[in-house]
Every structure is written in C-alpha cells, then in structure tokens.
Short mmCIF file of C-alpha atoms in Angstrom, two decimals:
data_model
loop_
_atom_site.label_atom_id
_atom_site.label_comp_id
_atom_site.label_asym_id
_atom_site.label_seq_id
_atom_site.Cartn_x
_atom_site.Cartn_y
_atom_site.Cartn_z
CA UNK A 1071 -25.46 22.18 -28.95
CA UNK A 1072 -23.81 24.52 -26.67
CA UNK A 1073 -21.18 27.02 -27.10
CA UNK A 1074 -18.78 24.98 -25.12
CA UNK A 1075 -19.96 21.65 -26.81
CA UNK A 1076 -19.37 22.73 -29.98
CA UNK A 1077 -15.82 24.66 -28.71
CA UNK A 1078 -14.61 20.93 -27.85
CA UNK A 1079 -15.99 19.19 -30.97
CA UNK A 1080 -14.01 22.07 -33.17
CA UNK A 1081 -10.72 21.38 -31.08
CA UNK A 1082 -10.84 17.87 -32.12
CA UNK A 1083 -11.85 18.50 -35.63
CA UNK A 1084 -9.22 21.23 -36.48
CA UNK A 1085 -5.97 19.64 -34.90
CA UNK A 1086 -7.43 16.30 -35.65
CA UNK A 1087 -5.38 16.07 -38.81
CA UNK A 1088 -2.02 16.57 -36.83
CA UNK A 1089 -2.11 14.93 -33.74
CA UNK A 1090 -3.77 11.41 -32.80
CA UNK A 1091 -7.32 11.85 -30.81
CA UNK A 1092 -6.35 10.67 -27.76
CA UNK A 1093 -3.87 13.06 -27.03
CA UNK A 1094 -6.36 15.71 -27.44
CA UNK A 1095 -8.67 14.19 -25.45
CA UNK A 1096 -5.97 13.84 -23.00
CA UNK A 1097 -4.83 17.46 -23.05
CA UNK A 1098 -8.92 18.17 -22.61
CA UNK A 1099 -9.17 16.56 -19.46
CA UNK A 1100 -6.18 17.20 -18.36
CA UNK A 1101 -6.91 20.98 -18.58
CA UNK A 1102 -10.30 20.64 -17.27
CA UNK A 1103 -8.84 18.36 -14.36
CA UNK A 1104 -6.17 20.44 -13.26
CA UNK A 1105 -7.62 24.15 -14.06
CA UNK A 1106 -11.13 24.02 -14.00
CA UNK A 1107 -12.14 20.62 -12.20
CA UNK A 1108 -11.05 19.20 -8.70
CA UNK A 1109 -7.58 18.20 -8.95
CA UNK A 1110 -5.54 20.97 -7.23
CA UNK A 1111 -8.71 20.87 -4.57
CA UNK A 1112 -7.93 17.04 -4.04
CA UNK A 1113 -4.05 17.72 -3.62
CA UNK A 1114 -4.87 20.46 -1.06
CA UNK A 1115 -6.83 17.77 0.71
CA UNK A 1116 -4.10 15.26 1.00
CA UNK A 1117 -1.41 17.63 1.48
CA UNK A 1118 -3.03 18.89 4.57
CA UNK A 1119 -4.00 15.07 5.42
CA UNK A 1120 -0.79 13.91 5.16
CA UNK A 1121 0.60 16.55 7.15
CA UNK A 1122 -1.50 16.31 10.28
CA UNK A 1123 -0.04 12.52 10.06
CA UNK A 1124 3.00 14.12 10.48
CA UNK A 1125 2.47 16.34 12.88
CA UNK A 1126 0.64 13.60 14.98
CA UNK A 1127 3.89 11.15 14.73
CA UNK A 1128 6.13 13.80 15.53
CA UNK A 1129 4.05 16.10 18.67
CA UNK A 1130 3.30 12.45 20.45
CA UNK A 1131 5.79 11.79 22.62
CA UNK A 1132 5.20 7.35 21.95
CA UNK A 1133 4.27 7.89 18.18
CA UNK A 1134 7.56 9.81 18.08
CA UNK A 1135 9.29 7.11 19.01
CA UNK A 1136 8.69 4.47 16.59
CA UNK A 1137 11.30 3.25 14.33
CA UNK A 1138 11.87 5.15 11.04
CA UNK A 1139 11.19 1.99 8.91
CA UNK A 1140 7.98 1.53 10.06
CA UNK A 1141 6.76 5.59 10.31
CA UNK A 1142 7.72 5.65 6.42
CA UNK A 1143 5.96 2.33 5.86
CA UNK A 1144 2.85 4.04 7.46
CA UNK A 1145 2.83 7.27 5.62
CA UNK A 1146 3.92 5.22 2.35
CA UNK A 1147 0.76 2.92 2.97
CA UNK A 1148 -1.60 6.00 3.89
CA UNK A 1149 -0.37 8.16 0.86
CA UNK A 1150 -0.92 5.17 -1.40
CA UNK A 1151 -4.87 4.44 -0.22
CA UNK A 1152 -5.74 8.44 -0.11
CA UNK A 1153 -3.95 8.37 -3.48
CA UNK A 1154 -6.13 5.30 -5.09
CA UNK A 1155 -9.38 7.03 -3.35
CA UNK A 1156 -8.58 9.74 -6.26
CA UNK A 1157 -7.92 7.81 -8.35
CA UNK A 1158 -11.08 6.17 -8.26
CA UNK A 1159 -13.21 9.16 -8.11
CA UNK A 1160 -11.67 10.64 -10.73
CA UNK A 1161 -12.03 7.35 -13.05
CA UNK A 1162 -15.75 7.27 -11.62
CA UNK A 1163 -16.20 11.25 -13.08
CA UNK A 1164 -14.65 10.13 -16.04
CA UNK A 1165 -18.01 9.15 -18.43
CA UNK A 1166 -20.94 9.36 -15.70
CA UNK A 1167 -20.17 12.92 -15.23
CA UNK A 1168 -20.07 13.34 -19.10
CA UNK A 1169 -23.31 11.91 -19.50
CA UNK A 1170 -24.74 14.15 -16.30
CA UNK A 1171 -23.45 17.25 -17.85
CA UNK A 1172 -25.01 16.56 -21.36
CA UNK A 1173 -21.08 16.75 -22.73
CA UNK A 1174 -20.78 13.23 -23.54
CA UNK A 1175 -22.67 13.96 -26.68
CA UNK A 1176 -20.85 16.51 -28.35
CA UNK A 1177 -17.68 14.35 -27.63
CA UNK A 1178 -18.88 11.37 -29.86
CA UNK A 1179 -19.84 13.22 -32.24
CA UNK A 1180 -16.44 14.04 -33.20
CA UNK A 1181 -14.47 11.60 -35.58
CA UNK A 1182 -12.32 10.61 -32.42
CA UNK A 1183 -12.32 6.78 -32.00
CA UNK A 1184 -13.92 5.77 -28.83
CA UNK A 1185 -11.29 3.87 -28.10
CA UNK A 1186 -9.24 6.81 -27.91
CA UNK A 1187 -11.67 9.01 -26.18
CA UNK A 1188 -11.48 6.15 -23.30
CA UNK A 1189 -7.88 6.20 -23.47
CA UNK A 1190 -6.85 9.91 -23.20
CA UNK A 1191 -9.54 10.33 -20.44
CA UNK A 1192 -7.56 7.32 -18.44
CA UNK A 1193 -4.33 9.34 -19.11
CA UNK A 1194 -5.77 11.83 -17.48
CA UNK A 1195 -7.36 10.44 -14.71
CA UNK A 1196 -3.65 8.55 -13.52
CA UNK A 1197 -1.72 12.39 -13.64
CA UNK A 1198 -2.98 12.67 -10.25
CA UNK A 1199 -0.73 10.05 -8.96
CA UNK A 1200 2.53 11.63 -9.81
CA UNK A 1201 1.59 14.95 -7.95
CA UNK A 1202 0.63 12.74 -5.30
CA UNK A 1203 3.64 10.59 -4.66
CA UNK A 1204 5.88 14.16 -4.88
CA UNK A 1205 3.77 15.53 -2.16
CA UNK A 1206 4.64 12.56 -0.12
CA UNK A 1207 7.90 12.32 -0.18
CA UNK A 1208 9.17 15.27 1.16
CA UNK A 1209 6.81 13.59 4.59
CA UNK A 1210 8.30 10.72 3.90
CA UNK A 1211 11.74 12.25 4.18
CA UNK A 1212 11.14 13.90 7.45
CA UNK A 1213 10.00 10.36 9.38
CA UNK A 1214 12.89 8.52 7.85
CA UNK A 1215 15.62 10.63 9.92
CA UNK A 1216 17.63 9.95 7.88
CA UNK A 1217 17.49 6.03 7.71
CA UNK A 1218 18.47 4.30 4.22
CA UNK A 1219 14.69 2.96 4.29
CA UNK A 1220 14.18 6.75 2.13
CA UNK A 1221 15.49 5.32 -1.02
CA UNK A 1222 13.52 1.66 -1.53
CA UNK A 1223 10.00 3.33 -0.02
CA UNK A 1224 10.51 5.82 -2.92
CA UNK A 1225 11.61 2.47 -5.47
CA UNK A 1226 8.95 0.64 -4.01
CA UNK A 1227 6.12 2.66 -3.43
CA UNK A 1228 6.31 4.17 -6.94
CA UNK A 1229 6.18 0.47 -8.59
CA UNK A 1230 3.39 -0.74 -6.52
CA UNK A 1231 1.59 3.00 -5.94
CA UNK A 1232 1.56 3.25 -10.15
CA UNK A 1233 0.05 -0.58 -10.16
CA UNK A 1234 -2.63 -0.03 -7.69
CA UNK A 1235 -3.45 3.27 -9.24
CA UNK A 1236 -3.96 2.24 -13.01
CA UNK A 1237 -6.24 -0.65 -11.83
CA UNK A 1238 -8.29 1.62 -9.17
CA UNK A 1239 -8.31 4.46 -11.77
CA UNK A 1240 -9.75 1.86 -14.48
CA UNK A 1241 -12.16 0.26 -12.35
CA UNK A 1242 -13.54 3.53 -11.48
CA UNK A 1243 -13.90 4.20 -15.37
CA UNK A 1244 -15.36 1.11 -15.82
CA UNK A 1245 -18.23 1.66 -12.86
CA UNK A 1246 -19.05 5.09 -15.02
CA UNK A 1247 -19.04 3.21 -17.97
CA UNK A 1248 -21.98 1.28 -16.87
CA UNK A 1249 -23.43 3.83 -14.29
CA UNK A 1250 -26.34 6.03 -16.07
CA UNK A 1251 -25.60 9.20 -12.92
CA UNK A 1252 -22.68 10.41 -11.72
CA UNK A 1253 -24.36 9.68 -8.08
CA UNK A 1254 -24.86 5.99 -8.77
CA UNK A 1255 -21.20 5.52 -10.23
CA UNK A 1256 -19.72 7.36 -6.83
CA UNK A 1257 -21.64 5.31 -4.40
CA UNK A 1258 -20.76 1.64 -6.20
CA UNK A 1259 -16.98 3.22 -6.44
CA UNK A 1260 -16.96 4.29 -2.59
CA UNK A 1261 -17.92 0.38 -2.29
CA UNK A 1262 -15.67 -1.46 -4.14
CA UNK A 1263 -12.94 0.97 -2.63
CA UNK A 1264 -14.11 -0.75 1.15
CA UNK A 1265 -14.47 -4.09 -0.49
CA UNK A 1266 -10.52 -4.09 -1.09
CA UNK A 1267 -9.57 -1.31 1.89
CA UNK A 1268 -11.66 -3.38 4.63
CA UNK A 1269 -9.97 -6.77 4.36
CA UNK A 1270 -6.52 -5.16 3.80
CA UNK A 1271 -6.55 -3.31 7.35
CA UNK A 1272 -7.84 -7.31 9.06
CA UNK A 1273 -5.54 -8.45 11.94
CA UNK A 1274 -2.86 -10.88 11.61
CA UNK A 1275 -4.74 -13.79 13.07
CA UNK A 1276 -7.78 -13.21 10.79
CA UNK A 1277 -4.92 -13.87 7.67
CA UNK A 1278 -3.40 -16.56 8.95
CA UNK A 1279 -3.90 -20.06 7.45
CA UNK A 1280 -4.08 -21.02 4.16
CA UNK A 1281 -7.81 -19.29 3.21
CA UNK A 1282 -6.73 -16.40 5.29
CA UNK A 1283 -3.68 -16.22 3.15
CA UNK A 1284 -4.71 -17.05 -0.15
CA UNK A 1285 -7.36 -13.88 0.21
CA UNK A 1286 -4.92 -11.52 1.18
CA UNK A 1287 -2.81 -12.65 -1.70
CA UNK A 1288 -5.64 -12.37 -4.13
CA UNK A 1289 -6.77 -8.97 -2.81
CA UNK A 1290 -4.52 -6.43 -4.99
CA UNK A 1291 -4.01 -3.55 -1.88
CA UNK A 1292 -3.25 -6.28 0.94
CA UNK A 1293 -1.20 -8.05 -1.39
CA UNK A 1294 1.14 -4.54 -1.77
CA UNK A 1295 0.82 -3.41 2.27
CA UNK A 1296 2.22 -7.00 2.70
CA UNK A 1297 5.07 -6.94 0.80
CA UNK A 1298 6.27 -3.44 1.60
CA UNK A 1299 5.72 -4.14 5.44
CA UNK A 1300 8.08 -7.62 4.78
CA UNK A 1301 10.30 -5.97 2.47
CA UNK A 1302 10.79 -2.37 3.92
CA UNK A 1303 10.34 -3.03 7.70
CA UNK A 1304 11.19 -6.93 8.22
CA UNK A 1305 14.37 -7.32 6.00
CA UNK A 1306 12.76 -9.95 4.02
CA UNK A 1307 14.65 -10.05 0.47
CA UNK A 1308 12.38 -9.60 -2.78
CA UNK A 1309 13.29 -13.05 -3.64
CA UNK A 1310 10.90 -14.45 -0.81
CA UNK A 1311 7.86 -12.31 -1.20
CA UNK A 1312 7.81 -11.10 -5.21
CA UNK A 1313 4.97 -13.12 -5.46
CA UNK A 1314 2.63 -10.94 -3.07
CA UNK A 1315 3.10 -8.47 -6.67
CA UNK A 1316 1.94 -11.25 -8.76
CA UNK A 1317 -2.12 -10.11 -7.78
CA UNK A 1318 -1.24 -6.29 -8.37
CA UNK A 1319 -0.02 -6.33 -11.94
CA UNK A 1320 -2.48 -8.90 -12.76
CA UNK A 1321 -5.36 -6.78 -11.77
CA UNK A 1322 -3.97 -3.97 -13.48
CA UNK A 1323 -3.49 -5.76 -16.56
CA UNK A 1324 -7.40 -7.42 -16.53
CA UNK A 1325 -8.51 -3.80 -15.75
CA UNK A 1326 -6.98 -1.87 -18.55
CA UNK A 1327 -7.58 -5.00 -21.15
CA UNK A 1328 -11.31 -4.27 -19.93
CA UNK A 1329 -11.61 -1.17 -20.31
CA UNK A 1330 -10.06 -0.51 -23.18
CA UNK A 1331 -10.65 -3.60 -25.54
CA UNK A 1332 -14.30 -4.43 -24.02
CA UNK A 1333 -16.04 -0.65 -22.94
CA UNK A 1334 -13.55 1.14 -24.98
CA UNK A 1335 -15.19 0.51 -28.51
CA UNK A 1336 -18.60 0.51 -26.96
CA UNK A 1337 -18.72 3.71 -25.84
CA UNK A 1338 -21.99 5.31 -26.13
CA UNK A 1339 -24.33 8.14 -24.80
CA UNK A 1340 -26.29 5.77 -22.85
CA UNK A 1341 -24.61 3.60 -19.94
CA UNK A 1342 -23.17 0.43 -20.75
CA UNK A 1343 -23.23 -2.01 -24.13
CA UNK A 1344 -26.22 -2.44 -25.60
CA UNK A 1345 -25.65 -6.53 -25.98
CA UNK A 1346 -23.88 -8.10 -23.05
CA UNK A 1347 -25.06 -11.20 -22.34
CA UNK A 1348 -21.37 -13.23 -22.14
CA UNK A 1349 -20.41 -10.75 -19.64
CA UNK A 1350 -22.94 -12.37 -17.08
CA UNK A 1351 -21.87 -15.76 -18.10
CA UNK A 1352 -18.53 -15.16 -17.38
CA UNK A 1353 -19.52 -13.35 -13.95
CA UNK A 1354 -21.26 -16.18 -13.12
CA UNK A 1355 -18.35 -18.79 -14.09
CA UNK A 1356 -16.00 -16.23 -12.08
CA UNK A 1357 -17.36 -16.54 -9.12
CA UNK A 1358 -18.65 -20.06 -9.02
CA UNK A 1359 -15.11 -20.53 -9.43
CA UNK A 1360 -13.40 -18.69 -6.33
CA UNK A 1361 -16.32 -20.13 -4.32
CA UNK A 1362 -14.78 -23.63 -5.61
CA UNK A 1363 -11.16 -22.33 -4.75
CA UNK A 1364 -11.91 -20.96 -1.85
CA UNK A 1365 -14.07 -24.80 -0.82
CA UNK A 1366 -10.75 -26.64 -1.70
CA UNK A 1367 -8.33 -24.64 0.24
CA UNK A 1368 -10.58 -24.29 3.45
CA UNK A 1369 -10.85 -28.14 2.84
CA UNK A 1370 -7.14 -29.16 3.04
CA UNK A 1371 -5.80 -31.40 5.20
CA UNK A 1372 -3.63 -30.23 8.11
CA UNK A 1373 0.18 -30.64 7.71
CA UNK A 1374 1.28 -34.09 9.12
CA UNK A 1375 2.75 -34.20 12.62
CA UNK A 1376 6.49 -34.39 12.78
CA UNK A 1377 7.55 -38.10 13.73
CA UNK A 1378 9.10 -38.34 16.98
CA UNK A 1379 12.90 -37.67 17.04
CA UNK A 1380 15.56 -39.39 19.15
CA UNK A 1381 17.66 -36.14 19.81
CA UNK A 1382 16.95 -35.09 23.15
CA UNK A 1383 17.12 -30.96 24.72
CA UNK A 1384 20.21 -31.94 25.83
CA UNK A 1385 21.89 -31.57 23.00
CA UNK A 1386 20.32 -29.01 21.91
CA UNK A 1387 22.55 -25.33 22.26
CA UNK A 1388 21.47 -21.55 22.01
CA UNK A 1389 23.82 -18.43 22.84
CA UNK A 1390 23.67 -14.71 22.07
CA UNK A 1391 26.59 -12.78 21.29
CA UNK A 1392 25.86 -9.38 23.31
CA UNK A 1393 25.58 -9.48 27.16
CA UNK A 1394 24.79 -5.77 27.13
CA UNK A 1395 24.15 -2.15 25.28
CA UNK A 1396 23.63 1.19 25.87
CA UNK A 1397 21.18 3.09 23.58
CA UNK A 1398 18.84 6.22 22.97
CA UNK A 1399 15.09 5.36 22.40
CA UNK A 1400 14.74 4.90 18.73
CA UNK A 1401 18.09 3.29 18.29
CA UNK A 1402 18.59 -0.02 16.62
CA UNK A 1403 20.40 -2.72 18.25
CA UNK A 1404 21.47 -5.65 15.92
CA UNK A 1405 22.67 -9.23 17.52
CA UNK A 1406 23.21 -12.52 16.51
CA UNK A 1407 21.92 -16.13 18.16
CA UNK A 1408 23.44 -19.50 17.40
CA UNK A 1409 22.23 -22.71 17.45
CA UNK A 1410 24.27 -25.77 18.08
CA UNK A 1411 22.95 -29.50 17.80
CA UNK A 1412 25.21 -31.44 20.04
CA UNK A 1413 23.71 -34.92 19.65
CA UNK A 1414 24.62 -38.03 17.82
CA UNK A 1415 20.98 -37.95 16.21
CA UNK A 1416 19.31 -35.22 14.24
CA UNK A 1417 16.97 -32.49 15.54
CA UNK A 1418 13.29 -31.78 15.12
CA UNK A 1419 12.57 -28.93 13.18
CA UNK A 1420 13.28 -25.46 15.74
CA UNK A 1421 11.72 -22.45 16.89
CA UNK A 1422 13.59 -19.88 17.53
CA UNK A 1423 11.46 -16.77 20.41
CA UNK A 1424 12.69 -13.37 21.15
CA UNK A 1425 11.20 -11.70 24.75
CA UNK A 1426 11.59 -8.39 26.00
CA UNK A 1427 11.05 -7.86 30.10
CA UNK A 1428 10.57 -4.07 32.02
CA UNK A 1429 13.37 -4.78 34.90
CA UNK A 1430 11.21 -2.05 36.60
CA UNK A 1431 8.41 -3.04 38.17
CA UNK A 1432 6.80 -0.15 37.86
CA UNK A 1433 7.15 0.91 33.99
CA UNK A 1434 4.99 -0.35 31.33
CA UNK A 1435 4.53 -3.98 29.69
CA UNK A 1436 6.74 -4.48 27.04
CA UNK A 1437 4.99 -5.49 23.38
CA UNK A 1438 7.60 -7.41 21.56
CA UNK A 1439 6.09 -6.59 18.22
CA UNK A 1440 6.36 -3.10 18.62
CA UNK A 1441 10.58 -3.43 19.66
CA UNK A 1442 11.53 -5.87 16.30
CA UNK A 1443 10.19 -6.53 12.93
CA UNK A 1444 10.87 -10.34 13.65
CA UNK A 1445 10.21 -11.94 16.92
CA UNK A 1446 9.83 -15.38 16.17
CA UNK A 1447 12.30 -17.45 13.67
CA UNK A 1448 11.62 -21.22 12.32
CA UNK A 1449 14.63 -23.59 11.51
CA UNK A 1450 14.50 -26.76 9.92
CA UNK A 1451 15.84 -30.21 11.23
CA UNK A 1452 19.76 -29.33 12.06
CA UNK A 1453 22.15 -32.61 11.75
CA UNK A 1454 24.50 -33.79 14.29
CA UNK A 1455 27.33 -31.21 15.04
CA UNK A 1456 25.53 -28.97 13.02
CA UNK A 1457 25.22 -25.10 13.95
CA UNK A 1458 22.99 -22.39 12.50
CA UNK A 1459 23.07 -18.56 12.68
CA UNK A 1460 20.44 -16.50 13.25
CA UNK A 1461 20.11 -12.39 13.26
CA UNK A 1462 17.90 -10.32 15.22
CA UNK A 1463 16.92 -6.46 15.26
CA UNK A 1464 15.21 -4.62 17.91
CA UNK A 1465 14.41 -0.74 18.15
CA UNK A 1466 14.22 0.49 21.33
CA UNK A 1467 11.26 2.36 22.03
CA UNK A 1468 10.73 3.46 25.35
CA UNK A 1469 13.20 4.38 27.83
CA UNK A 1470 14.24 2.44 30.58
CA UNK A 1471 15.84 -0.86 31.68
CA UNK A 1472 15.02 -3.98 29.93
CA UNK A 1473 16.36 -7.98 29.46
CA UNK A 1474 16.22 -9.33 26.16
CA UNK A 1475 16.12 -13.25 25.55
CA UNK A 1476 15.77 -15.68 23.75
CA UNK A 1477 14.47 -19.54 23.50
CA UNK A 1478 14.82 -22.02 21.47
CA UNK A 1479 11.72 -24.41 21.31
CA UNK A 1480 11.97 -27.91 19.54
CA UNK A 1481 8.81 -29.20 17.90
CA UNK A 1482 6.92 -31.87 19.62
CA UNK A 1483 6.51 -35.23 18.17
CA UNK A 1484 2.75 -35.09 17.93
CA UNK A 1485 -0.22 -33.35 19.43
CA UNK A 1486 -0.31 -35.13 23.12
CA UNK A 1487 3.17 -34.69 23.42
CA UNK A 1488 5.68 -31.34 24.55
CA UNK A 1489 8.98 -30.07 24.66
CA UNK A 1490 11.57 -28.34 27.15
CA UNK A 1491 12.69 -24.77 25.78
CA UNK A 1492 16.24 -23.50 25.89
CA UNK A 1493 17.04 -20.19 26.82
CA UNK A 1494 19.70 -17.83 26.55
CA UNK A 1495 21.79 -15.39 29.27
CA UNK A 1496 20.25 -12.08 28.95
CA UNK A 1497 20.81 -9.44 26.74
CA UNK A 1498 20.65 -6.21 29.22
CA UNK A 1499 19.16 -3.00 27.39
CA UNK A 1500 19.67 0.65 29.01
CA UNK A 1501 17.75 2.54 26.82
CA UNK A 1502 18.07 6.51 27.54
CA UNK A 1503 15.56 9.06 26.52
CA UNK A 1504 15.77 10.44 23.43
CA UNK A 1505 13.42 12.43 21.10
CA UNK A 1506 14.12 12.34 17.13
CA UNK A 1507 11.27 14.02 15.84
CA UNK A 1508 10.87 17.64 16.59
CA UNK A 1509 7.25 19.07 16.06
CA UNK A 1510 9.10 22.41 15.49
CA UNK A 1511 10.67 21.13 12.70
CA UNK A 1512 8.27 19.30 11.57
CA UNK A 1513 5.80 22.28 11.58
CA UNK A 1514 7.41 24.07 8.05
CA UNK A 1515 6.39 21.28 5.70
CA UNK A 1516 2.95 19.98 7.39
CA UNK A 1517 2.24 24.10 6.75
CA UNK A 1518 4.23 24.72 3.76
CA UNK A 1519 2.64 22.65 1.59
CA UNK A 1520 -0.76 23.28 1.96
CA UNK A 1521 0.36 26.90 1.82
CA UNK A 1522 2.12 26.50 -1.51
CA UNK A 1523 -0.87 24.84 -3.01
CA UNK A 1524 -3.42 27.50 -1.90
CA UNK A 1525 -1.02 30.07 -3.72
CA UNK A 1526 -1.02 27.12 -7.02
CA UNK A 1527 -5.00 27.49 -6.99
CA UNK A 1528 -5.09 31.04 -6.59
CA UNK A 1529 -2.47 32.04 -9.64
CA UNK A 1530 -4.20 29.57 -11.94
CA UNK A 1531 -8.06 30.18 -11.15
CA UNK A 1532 -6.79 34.18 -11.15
CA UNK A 1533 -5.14 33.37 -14.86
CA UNK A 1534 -8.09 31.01 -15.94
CA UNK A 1535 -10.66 34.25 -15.23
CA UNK A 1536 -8.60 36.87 -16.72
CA UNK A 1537 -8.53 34.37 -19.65
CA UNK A 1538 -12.40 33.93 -19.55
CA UNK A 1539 -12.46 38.00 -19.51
CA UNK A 1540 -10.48 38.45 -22.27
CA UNK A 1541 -12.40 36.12 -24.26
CA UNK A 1542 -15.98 37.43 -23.04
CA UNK A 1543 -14.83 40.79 -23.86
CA UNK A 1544 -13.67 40.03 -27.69
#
C-alpha cells in the first residue's frame, strides 16, 4: 500500500468515530474533484462554451433578433445538456477510475460501509451542477433583456437541471460500477448520453403521433426541453404539461434506488456483483415490455371522423381587434381573435391559423414559427350564439412591412369531404430596425468569466503546491 493509500484509509479511520463515512468520503472527492481532479478544468470549458453562445446570439445581426423567451430557453437547454455531459463523466470516473488507479482498494479496506462510500462519491459527483447553473445565469441574464422570462428559467431550470443531473450523474456511476477500465466506462457513458441527446434534438414531425409522443415523453431530457419550451416560450400553464416531469423524477428516483440499494452494498474491487442473474431477467422482461407498449400504441386505431354538421360557413364569424401597430424588431405585439357561431345549429370542432406576409416583394419569406410561439389554435364544437376568445403573440423579427391574418378553418365531415376558411381584415405590422443585443456589451461576461476562473485555478493549484512543499519538506 502506498503512501497516499494508506493517507486516505487513516483519514477515515481517525475521524471515523465522529463523523458518519460518507461525509468523509464526500469531503475526499470533493477535494480531489475540485483541487486536484478536473472540475475547475470542466467549468473553464463551459464557461468559455457558453460564452461564445453568447457572443454568437448577440454579434449576428438575425440571431440578435430573436425573442428573449426563446434565446434564454436556448442557453437554459444548452447549459443543462453540457451540464449532464459532466455529470456523467464525472459519475463514470467515480469507481472505474478507482479501480484504474489501484485506489479502490485501500478505500474498502476501511470500516466505511459501501453503501456510504457510493453515496458520498455521488455527493460529490452532483456539486458540479450548482457551479454550473451560477455560471449560467449571469448569460442567461444578458439574453433575457430584461424580460420577466429571467425569473421562471432560473425556477425551472434548477428543478428540472437538478432532476436530470442526479439521474445522469447515477447512471454514469452505475456504468463504472460494472465497467472493469475507466476507458470502457467513458465510451458506454458517451453512448447512453447520445441515446437520450439524439432523439431529444428530432424534428417536430418525427414526434408527432401517438408513438412519436409517447417516446418523447418516456425519454427523461426530451421530456424537460418540452416542457420548458411550452411553459417558458408558449405560455402554456403548468397545469397542462406537468406531466412531461412525470419521466424525469421517475428516472431519477429508479437511478438512485439502483445505485444505492442494488450496487451500493455490492461494492467490490472487481467490476460488478459477483451473482446477478435476476438482473438479466428483469432486462429481459423490461424490454419485452416497451417493445409490447410500443406494438399497442403504433397499433391504435385512428380517431373517428367527426359526423357531418348542419351549421354551415355562413354562420360562422372571426375578427381581430388591431387593424395596425408600429414596433421595433424584437418587440412583442399581443392581440386578440374572436369567434362567433351565428347559426341556429352547432359548429364542428374549429381551427383557428395565424399567417404572416412580406408586403415587399423584394424582402425575405416570412416563417411564422419563428414570429409566435403559437400559430395554430384548436376549438371545440361552439353552440348557437356562442362566441369564443382567443389570444395571440407575435415577436417581430425582422424589419419591414408585414400583414398579419388569420383563418378560421371548420373541420370537415369526413375524409372525401372539405371546408371554406374564414379570414380576418389584416393586421398591418411596421416593424422598424432595432438592435437589443450589443456585442460590446456582451463582450465583459463571455471574457470575464473564463478570466475569473483561470485566476480560481491558478490561486488554488499555487496553494495546493505550496501545501505539497510544506509537507515534502517536513
């Protein structure tokens, strides 16, 4: 046993007595992560990543332009993935790296439960989220410009960002756990981090429909993106989409029951458990099971076409309540539509379409999804003289003259048959040129930070060698 082996065994040993093992163990690695190992290296990383994102949004003169909601929404989803990378590494370090660097021994030797010795290294492994999130923010701050979107990204993003961290951090600990090199348990980590990041980043038609849906529910980092990008940037209340959290917090619960009430205990200097053979069964039932899922909801029938209704588009009423505005790019321009069925019978259920035209022939398409959070708004059947309200936001991104309207399509009756839309008068946008973002500006944080860190690393690697000196030298 080496000199530092035996060091960590007596640290256990002497303060055992006082304070429970996994604290020490924590206090170990957290020491080892944040002074000796690759922590304040990872934060320099991300700092610097983050700020070139900033930078980026802020020197181009279109990514400039995009609404605040949706810039914080991007950094917020970017800080969160660079943040569960770590996270995963880290966890992946956690007992592989032990094992490469013949430390794992001299750990388990000590009267430390190995439990705890799983425990206090999972502490650890999750400080790195914290540092990260306060990094962010200050980024986050600057895209915001001030918007009230600053205050639930920071709510939100700490909830879900602390979720998705303790169940990437664990799974990365559970992949060393079974890994016998610290190579093997990178490499299967880098690929169950694509497995979840890869799906996640799919296009909206690939997650429409009900299989489409149910596997962006079930995977625990879509699941999160998709409820922030409702919540934060469409409006959409928590009441309507708490259930995209459901698949978070129950990964994050599985994970940590795993690790610490299945590997925990069976900690040893060799990879995994030396009987396992439930856990295959189980795999086995697992996944013969989501194939089954997965059979049944690809399998279900198509929703029944709407039976033909009497009213006719004639009684059928949309207006707008703004004929005109006057904006800077980036503004936000809020208006209401109403809907009016003026018919003796009821109405099929309604669609509701928002359109944005270039009145110059000469400027650039227009990309409705780009301008609002919402474009397109379903009503149910609406009952003679009945009326429904309907709000609308659009950011103006671009400068330039533009007609916003909108049309109200009724369902058809079946699949060979149509409907005549309804449109609105125009809602005439003069949008004039405006630039929030100053790269000037921006430029004291996207340095600053990786500035102040580089000072960090130097003052404690400086103090961590004088300490080695002074010690050498007694």
């Amino acid at each position: 046993m080496n000199n530092a082996q035996s060091m960590s065994v007596s640290k256990v040993k002497t303060a055992g007595s006082a304070l429970p093992a996994w604290w020490l163990v924590f206090v170990r690695e957290l020491t080892e992560l944040w002074i000796g190992g690759k922590g304040l290296s990872l934060m320099l990383i991300y700092s610097i990543v983050l700020g070139g994102m900033v930078y980026v949004f802020s020197s181009n003169s279109e990514l400039s332009l995009i609404p605040p909601k949706e810039s914080v929404y991007e950094m917020l989803k970017n800080a969160m993935a660079i943040s569960l990378f770590m996270g995963l590494i880290i966890g992946a370090d956690a007992l592989s790296g032990e094992r490469d660097r013949a430390t794992l021994e001299s750990l388990l030797l000590t009267p430390a439960n190995r439990k705890q010795i799983v425990i206090g290294k999972f502490l650890a492994g999750l400080s790195q989220w914290p540092a990260a999130f306060l990094i962010a923010i200050p980024f986050m701050n600057i895209l915001s410009q001030g918007d009230e979107i600053l205050g639930p990204a920071i709510f939100w993003g700490a909830i879900t960002g602390t979720l998705l961290v303790v169940a990437y951090t664990g799974v990365g600990m559970l992949v060393s756990f079974w890994s016998s090199s610290n190579k093997t348990s990178y490499f299967v980590s880098l690929g169950i981090y694509i497995f979840f990041l890869v799906p996640a980043q799919l296009p909206g038609r690939a997650q429409t429909g009900a299989t489409g849906q149910f596997l962006q529910w079930v995977n625990p980092l879509a699941a999160v993106n998709h409820f922030l990008s409702k919540h934060l940037v469409n409006y959409e209340p928590f009441s309507l989409f708490w259930s995209w959290l459901i698949s978070p917090a129950v990964f994050a619960l599985l994970v940590v029951v795993l690790l610490f009430f299945f590997a925990g205990p069976g900690l040893r200097l060799e990879a995994g458990k030396t009987s396992w053979p439930w856990v295959k069964k189980l795999g086995r039932m697992m996944g013969l099971s989501i194939i089954a899922l997965l059979i049944v909801l690809s399998a279900s029938p198509a929703r029944a076409a709407h039976p033909a209704q009497s009213s006719t588009t004639d009684d059928l009423q949309i207006s707008i309540d703004l004929d005109y505005s006057v904006v800077k790019t980036g503004d936000t321009v809020e208006y209401n539509t109403l809907v009016t069925n003026n018919g003796a019978e009821a109405s099929p259920p309604l669609i509701v379409a928002m359109n944005v035209i270039n009145l110059d022939a000469q400027g650039d398409t227009v990309d409705p999804e780009d301008w609002s959070p919402k474009r397109t708004q379903y009503m149910e059947s609406l009952a003679p003289g009945q009326s429904a309200n309907l709000s609308w936001i659009i950011n103006t991104i671009l400068d330039g003259d533009y007609m916003v309207y909108m049309v109200l399509i009724p369902t058809p009756a079946g699949t060979e048959s149509t409907s005549q839309p309804v449109a609105t008068s125009g809602l005439h946008l003069t949008v004039t040129p405006f630039t929030r973002l100053n790269p000037q500006g921006v430029l004291p944080y996207v340095i600053g930070g990786p500035v102040l860190l580089l000072v960090i690393i130097y003052l404690v690697y400086r103090r961590r060698n004088q300490q080695i000196d002074m010690g050498g030298s007694s």
